[in-house]
Short mmCIF file of C-alpha atoms in Angstrom, two decimals:
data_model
loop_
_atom_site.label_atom_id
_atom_site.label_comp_id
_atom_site.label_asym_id
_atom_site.label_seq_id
_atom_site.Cartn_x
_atom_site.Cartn_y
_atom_site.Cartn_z
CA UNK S 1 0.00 0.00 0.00
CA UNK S 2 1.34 3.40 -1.11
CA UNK S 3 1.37 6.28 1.68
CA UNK S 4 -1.68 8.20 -0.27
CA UNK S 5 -3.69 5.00 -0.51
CA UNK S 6 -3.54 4.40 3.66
CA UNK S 7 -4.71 8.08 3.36
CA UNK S 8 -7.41 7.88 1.61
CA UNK S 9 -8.51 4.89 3.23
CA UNK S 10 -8.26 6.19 6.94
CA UNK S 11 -10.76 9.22 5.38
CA UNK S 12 -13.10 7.61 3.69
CA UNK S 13 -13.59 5.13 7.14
CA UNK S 14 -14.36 8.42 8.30
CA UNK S 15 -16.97 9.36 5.67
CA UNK S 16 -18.52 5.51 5.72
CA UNK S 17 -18.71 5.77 9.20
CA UNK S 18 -20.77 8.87 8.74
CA UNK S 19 -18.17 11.20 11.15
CA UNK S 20 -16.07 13.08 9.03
CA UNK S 21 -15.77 16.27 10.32
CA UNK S 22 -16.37 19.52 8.31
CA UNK S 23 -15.51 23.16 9.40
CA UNK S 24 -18.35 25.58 8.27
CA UNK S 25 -16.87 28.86 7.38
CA UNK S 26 -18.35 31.35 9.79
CA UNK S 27 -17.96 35.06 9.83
CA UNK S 28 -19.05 36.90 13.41
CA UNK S 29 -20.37 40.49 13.34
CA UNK S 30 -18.79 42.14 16.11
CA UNK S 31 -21.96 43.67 18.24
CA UNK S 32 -24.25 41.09 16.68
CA UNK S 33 -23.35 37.71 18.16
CA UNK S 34 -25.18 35.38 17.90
CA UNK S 35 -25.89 36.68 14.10
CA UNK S 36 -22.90 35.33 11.66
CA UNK S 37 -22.56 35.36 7.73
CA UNK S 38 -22.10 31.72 6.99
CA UNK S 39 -20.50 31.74 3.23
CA UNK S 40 -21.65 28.23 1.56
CA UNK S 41 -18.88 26.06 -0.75
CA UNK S 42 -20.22 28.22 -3.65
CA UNK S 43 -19.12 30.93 -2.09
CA UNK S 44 -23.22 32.43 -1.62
CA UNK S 45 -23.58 33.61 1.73
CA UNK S 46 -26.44 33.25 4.25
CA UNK S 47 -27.22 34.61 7.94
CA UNK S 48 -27.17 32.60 10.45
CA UNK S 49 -27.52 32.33 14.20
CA UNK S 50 -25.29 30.55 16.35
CA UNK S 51 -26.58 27.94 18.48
CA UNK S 52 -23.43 25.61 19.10
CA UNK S 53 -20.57 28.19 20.14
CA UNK S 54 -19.02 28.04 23.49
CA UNK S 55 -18.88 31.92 23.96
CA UNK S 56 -21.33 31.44 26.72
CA UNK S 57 -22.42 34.97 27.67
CA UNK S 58 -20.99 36.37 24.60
CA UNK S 59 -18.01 38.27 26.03
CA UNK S 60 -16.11 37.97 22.68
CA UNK S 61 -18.40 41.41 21.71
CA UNK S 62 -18.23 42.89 24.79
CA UNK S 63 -17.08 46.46 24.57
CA UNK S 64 -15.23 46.43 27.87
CA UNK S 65 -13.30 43.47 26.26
CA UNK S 66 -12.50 45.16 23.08
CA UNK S 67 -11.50 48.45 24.18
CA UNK S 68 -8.99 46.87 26.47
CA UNK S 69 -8.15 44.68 23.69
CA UNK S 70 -7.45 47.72 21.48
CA UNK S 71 -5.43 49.53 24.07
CA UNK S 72 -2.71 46.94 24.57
CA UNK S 73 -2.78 46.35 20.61
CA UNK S 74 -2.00 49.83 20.33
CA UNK S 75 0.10 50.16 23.04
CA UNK S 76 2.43 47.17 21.87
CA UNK S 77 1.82 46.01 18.99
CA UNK S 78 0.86 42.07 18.09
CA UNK S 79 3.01 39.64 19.58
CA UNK S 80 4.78 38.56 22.89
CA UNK S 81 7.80 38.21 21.27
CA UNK S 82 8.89 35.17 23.10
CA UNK S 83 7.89 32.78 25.78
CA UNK S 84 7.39 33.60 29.35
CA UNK S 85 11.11 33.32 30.34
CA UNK S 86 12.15 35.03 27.49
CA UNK S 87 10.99 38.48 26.77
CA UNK S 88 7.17 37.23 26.63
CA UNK S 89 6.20 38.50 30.14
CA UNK S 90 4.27 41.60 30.28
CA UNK S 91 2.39 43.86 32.52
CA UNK S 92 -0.82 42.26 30.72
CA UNK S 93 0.15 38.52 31.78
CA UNK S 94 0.81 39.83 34.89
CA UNK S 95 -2.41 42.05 35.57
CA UNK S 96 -4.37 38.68 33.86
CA UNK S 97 -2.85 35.82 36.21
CA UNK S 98 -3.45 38.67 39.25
CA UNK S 99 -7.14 38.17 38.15
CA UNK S 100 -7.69 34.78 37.68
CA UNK S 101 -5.54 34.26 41.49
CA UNK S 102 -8.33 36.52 43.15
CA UNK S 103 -10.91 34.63 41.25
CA UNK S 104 -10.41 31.56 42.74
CA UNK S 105 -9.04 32.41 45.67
CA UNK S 106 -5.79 31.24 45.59
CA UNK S 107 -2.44 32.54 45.98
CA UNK S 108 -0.87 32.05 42.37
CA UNK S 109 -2.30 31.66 38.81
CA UNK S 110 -0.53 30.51 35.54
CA UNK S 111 -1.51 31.37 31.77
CA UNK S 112 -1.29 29.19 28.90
CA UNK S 113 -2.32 28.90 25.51
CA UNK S 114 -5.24 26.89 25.58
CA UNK S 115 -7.32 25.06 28.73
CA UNK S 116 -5.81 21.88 26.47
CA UNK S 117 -1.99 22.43 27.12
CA UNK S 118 -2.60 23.82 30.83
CA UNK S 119 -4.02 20.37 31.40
CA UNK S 120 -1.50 18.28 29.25
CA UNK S 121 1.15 20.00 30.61
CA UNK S 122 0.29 20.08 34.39
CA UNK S 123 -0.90 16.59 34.57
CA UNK S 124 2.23 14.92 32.43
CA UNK S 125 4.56 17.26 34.87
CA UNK S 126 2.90 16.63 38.45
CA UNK S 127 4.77 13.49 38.34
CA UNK S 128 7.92 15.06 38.12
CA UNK S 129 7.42 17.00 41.93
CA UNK S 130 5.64 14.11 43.47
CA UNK S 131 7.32 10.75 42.62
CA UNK S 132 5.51 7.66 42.65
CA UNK S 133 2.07 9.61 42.33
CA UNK S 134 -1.19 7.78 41.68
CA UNK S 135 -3.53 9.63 39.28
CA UNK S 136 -7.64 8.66 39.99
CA UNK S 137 -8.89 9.96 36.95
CA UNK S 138 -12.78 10.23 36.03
CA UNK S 139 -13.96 7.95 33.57
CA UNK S 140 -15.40 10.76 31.33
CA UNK S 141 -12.56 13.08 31.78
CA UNK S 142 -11.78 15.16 29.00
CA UNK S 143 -9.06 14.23 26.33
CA UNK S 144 -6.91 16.73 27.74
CA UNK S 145 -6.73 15.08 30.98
CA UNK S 146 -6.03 11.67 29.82
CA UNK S 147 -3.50 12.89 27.62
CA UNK S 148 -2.01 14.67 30.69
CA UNK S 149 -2.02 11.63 32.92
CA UNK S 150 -0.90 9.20 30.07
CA UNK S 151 2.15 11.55 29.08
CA UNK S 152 3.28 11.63 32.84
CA UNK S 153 3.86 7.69 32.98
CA UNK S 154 3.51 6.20 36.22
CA UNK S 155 0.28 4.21 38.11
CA UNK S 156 -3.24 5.23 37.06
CA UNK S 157 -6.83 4.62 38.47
CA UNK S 158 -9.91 5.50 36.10
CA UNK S 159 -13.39 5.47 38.44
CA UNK S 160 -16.62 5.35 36.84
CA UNK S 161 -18.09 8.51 36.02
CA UNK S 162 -19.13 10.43 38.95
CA UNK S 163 -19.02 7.41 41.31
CA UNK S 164 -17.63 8.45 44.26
CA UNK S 165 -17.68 5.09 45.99
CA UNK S 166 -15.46 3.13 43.45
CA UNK S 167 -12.98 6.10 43.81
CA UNK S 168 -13.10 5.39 47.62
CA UNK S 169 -12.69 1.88 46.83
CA UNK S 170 -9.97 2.68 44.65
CA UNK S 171 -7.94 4.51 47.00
CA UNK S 172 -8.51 2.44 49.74
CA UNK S 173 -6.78 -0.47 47.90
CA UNK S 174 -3.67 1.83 47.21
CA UNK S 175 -0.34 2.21 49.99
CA UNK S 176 -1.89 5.23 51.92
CA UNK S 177 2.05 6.50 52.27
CA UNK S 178 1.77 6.81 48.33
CA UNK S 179 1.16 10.16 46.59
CA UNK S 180 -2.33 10.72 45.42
CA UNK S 181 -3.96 13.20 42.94
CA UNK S 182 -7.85 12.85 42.04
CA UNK S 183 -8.67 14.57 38.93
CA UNK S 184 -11.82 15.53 37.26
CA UNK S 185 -14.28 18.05 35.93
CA UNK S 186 -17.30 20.41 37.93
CA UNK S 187 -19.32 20.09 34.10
CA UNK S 188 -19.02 17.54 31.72
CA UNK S 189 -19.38 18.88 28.68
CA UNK S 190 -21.13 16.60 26.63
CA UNK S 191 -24.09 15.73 28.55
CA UNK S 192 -24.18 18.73 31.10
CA UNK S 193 -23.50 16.75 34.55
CA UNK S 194 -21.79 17.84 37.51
CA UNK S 195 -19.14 16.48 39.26
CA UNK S 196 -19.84 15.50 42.98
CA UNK S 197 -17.33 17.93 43.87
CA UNK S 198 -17.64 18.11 47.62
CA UNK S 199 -18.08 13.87 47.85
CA UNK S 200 -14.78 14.18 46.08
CA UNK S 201 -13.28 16.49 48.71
CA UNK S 202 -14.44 14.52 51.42
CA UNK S 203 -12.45 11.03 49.89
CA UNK S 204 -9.30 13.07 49.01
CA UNK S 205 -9.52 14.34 52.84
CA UNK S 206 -9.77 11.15 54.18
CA UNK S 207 -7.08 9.64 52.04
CA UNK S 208 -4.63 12.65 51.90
CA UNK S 209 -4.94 13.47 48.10
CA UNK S 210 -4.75 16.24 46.12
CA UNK S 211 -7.62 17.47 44.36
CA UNK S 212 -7.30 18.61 40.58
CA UNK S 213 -10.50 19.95 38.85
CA UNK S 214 -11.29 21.14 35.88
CA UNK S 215 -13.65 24.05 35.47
CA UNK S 216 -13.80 24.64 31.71
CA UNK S 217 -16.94 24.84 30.95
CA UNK S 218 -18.21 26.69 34.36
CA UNK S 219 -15.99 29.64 35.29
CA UNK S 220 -17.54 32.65 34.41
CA UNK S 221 -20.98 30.95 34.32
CA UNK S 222 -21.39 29.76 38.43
CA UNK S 223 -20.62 30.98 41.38
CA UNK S 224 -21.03 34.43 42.67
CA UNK S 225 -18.15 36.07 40.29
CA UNK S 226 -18.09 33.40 37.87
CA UNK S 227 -15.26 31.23 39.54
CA UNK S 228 -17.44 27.90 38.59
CA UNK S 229 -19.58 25.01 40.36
CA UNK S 230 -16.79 24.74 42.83
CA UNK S 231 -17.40 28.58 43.87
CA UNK S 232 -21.25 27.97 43.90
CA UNK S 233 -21.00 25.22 45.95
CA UNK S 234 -18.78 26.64 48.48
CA UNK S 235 -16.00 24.33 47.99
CA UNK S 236 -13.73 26.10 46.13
CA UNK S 237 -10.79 26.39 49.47
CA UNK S 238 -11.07 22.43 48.93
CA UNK S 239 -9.52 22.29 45.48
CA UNK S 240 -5.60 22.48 45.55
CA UNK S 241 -5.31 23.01 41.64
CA UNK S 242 -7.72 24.55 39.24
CA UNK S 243 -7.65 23.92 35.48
CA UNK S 244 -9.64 26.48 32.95
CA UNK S 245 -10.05 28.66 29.97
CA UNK S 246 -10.10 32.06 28.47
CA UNK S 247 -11.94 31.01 25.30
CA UNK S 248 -15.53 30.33 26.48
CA UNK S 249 -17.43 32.03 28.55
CA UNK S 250 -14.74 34.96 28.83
CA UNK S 251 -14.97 35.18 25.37
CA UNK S 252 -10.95 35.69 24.30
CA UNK S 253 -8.47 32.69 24.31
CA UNK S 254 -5.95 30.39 26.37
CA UNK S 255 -6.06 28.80 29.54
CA UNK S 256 -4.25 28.40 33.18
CA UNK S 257 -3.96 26.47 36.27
CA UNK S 258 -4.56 28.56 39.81
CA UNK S 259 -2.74 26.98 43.17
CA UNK S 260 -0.46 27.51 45.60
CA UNK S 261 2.55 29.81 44.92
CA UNK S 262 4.99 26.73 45.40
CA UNK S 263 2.78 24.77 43.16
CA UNK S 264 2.53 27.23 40.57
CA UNK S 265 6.15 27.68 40.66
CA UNK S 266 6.85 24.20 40.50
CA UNK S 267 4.76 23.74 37.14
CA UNK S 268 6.21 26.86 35.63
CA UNK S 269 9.65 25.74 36.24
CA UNK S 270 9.29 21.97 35.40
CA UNK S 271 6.60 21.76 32.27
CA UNK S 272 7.72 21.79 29.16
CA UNK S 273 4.58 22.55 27.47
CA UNK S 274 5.02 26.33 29.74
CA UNK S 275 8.53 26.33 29.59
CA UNK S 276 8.79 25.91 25.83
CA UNK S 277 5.68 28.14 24.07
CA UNK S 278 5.00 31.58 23.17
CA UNK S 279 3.42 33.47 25.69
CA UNK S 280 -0.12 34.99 24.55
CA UNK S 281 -0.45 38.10 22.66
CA UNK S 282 -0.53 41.04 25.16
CA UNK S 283 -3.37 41.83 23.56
CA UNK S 284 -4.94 38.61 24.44
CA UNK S 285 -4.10 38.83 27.50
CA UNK S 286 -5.34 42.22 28.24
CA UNK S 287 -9.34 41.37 26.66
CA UNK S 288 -9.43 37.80 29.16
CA UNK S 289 -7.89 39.80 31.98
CA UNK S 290 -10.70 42.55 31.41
CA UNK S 291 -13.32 39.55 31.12
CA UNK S 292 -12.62 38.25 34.31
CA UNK S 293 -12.70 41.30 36.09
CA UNK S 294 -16.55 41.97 34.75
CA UNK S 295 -17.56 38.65 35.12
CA UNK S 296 -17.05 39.39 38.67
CA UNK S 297 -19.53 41.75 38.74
CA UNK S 298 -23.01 42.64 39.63
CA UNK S 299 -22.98 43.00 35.83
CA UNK S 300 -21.75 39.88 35.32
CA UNK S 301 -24.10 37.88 37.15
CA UNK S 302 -27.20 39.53 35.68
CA UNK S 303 -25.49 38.23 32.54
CA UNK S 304 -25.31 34.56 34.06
CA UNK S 305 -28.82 35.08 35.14
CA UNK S 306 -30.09 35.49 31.75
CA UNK S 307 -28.56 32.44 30.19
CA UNK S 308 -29.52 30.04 32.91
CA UNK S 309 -33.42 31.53 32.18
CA UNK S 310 -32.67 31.09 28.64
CA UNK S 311 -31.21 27.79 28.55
CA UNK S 312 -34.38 26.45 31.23
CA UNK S 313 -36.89 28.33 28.82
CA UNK S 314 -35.19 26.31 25.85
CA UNK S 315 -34.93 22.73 27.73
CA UNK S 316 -38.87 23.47 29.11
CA UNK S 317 -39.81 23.87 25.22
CA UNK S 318 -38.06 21.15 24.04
CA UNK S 319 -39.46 18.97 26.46
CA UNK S 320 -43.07 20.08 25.71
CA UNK S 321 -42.38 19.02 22.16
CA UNK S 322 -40.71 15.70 23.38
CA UNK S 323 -37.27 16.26 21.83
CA UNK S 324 -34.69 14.00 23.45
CA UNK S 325 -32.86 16.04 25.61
CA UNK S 326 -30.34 15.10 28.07
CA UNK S 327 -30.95 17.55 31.22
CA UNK S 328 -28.53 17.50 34.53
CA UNK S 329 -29.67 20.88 34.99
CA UNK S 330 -26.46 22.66 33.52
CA UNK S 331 -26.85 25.42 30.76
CA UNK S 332 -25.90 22.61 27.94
CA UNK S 333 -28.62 21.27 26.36
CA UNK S 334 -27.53 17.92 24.31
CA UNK S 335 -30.22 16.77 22.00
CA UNK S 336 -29.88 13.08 21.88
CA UNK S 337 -29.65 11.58 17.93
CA UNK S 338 -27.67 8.17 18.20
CA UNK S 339 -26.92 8.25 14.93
CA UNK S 340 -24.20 9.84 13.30
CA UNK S 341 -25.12 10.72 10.20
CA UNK S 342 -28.82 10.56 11.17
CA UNK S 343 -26.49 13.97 13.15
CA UNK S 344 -25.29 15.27 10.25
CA UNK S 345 -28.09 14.97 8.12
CA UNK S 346 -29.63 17.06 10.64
CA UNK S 347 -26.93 19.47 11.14
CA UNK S 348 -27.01 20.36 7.41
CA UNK S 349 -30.66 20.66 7.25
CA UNK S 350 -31.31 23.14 10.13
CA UNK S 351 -28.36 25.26 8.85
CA UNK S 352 -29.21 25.99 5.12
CA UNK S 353 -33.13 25.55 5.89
CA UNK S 354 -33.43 27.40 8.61
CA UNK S 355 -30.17 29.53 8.87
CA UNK S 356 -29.45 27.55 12.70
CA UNK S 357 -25.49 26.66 12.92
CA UNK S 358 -25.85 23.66 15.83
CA UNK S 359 -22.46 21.11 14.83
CA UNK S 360 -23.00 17.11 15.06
CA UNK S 361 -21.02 15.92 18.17
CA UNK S 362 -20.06 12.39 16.98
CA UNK S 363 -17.60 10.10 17.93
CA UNK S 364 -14.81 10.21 18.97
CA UNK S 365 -16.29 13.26 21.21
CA UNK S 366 -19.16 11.30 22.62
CA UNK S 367 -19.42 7.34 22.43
CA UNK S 368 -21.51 5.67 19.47
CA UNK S 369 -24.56 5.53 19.63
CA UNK S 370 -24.75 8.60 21.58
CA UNK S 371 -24.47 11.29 18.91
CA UNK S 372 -26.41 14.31 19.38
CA UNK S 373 -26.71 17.88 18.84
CA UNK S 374 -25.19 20.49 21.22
CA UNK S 375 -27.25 23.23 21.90
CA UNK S 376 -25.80 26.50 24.18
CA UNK S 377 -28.36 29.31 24.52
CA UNK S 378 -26.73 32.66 25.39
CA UNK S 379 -27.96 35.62 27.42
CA UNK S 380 -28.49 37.18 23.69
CA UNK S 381 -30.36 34.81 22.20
CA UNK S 382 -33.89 36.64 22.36
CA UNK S 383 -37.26 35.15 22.37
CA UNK S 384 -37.40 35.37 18.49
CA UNK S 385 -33.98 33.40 18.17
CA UNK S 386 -35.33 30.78 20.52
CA UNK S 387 -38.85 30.36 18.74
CA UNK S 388 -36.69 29.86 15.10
CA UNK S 389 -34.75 26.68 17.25
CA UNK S 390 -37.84 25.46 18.17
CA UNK S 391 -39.79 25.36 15.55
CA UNK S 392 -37.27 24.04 12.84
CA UNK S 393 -36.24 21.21 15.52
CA UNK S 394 -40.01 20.15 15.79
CA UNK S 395 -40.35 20.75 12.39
CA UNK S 396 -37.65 18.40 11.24
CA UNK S 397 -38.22 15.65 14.02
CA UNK S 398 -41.78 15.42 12.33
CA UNK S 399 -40.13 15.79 8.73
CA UNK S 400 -37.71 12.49 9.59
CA UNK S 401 -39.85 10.87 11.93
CA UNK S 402 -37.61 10.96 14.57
CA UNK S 403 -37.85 9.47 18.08
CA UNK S 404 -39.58 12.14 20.54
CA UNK S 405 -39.76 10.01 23.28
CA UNK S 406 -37.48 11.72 26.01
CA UNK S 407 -33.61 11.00 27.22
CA UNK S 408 -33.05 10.33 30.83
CA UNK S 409 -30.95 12.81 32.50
#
């Protein structure tokens, strides 16, 4: 076999599997979000509203964000020029990593370039400052984690999803004079389920382990300032190391860890995937760092208000219509499918029939058989927007002849 041949036949498995991926070129109108121009393969355009993004409150428009965005643009240019050790530290990393430190009320914060590489990179490294360490890892942990805890070598645990008690069991079997680290998320992504967070304090208490969560898809959307589920449930002094990103609900880009000031330290100066990339654009840097601070607000919790009423008003309809949602009370609404291109086929439909951009989530992202759509209402989707999502769902669940008989949360 020729190296093009084992090409083409790893894509088209993709295509007869029915989940090869295609990116739908999208064009944002600043102050408009979630309006977009989506320009089809013939190079015709439509409008479009958004319905799959994770720019949860829609911070990437936010004035406060741009003008501070435009301010360190014009103040120095693009770039960092280098990575953190080497000319790419600036006031704007500085004043951001201040932020996300007060956030989450700990002593130290640390920026990457994406939520991905803070967790790679931590995880694969942790092993490095605590030899011997045992990683209990959730069984629906995100591919950044298991990356992280695969790279790092050493003894592993995966518990079942959310169950506390074969964690406990888990740990219980293990030398108690051993290291320990459990790791896993405050909201699963894909389904919209919380972590037992304080259960999960309570075993890492008892057994002496470190606690590792990941807050992705909650800071800036729970808690009182936006720290995440962990904040909101009061159990945020509990955590030792905090994993999250600049790219969703704060609208802008990268990621960081938040810990002690030795911990912090210790990552910065042992993990390569720091040590070794360019830091963000001061720029960058100075929109998420003004994002943060907002989010903290009075303002920013009217804004997390909103999209919690907007994503119960959505789930409420949907469930009137008997749509198969998926609903652990979370502000993701999955629409269950279980077929992937069943997925796509509907995917394509809703966007050039009715101008609604929602992307199939098939595997590897979910498991088969699983595949659904992805919904994320937004504080500025309005009643109208909401109405368009409802009616073209119904009307294309009657047009197919699709299942309406609910999904169990």
């Amino acid at each position: 076999m020729t190296y093009e041949a084992a090409v083409d036949t790893a894509l088209q498995r993709l295509h007869d599997e029915g989940r090869y991926r295609t990116f739908i070129d999208i064009e944002r109108i600043k102050g408009q979000f979630p309006h977009a121009v989506w320009t089809r393969p013939d190079g015709s355009k439509k409008d479009i509203t958004v319905w799959c993004g994770n720019d949860y409150l829609g911070m990437g428009q936010h004035p406060v964000v741009l003008a501070a965005m435009h301010e360190a643009l014009d103040a120095t240019g693009a770039g960092s020029g280098g990575t953190r050790n080497i000319s790419g530290t600036t006031v704007y990393h500085k004043r951001l990593e201040a932020e996300l430190a007060d956030l989450h009320g700990k002593e130290a914060a640390l920026v990457f370039s994406s939520a991905y590489i803070a967790n790679d990179a931590t995880l694969s490294t942790l092993r490095a400052i605590f030899p011997g360490l045992i990683i209990y890892s959730d069984a629906l942990n995100h591919a950044s984690m298991i990356e992280g805890v695969r790279r790092g070598g050493g003894e592993k645990r995966i518990f079942r999803h959310n169950d506390v008690a074969h964690l406990r069991q888990l740990i219980a079997a293990d030398d108690p004079a051993t290291p320990k680290l459990i790791a896993f998320e405050s909201i699963y992504s894909m389904d919209g389920d919380f972590g037992p967070i304080e259960a999960i304090c309570d075993v890492a208490e008892e057994f002496g382990a470190l606690t590792y969560i990941d807050e992705v898809h909650a800071v800036g959307m729970y808690g009182p300032r936006g720290a995440g589920v962990a904040e909101r449930d009061g159990q945020m002094h509990r955590i030792d190391m905090i994993n999250a990103t600049l790219g969703k609900a704060y609208g802008v880009f990268g990621g960081y860890v938040a810990a002690s000031a030795k911990m912090v330290d210790a990552v910065r100066s042992y993990a390569p995937g720091f040590i070794f990339t360019t830091s963000l654009p001061p720029a960058i840097a100075a929109g998420a760092a003004a994002s943060v601070k907002f989010l903290k607000t009075a303002e920013g919790q009217k804004l997390r208000d909103t999209q919690q009423l907007h994503a119960r008003i959505l789930k409420m309809r949907l469930k009137g219509l008997g749509l198969p949602i998926i609903d652990h009370g979370s502000h993701i609404v999955p629409v269950h499918v279980g077929n992937p291109i069943h997925c796509k086929m509907l995917s394509d439909m809703l966007l050039d029939g009715f101008g609604v951009y929602v992307q199939p989530i098939n595997f590897p992202t979910v498991p088969r058989g699983t595949e659904r759509l992805r919904l994320t209402p937004s504080p500025v989707h309005d009643p109208k927007e909401i109405d368009a999502l409802v009616n073209a769902m119904d009307h294309l669940w009657k047009q197919c002849a699709l299942n309406r008989a609910e999904a169990s949360a």
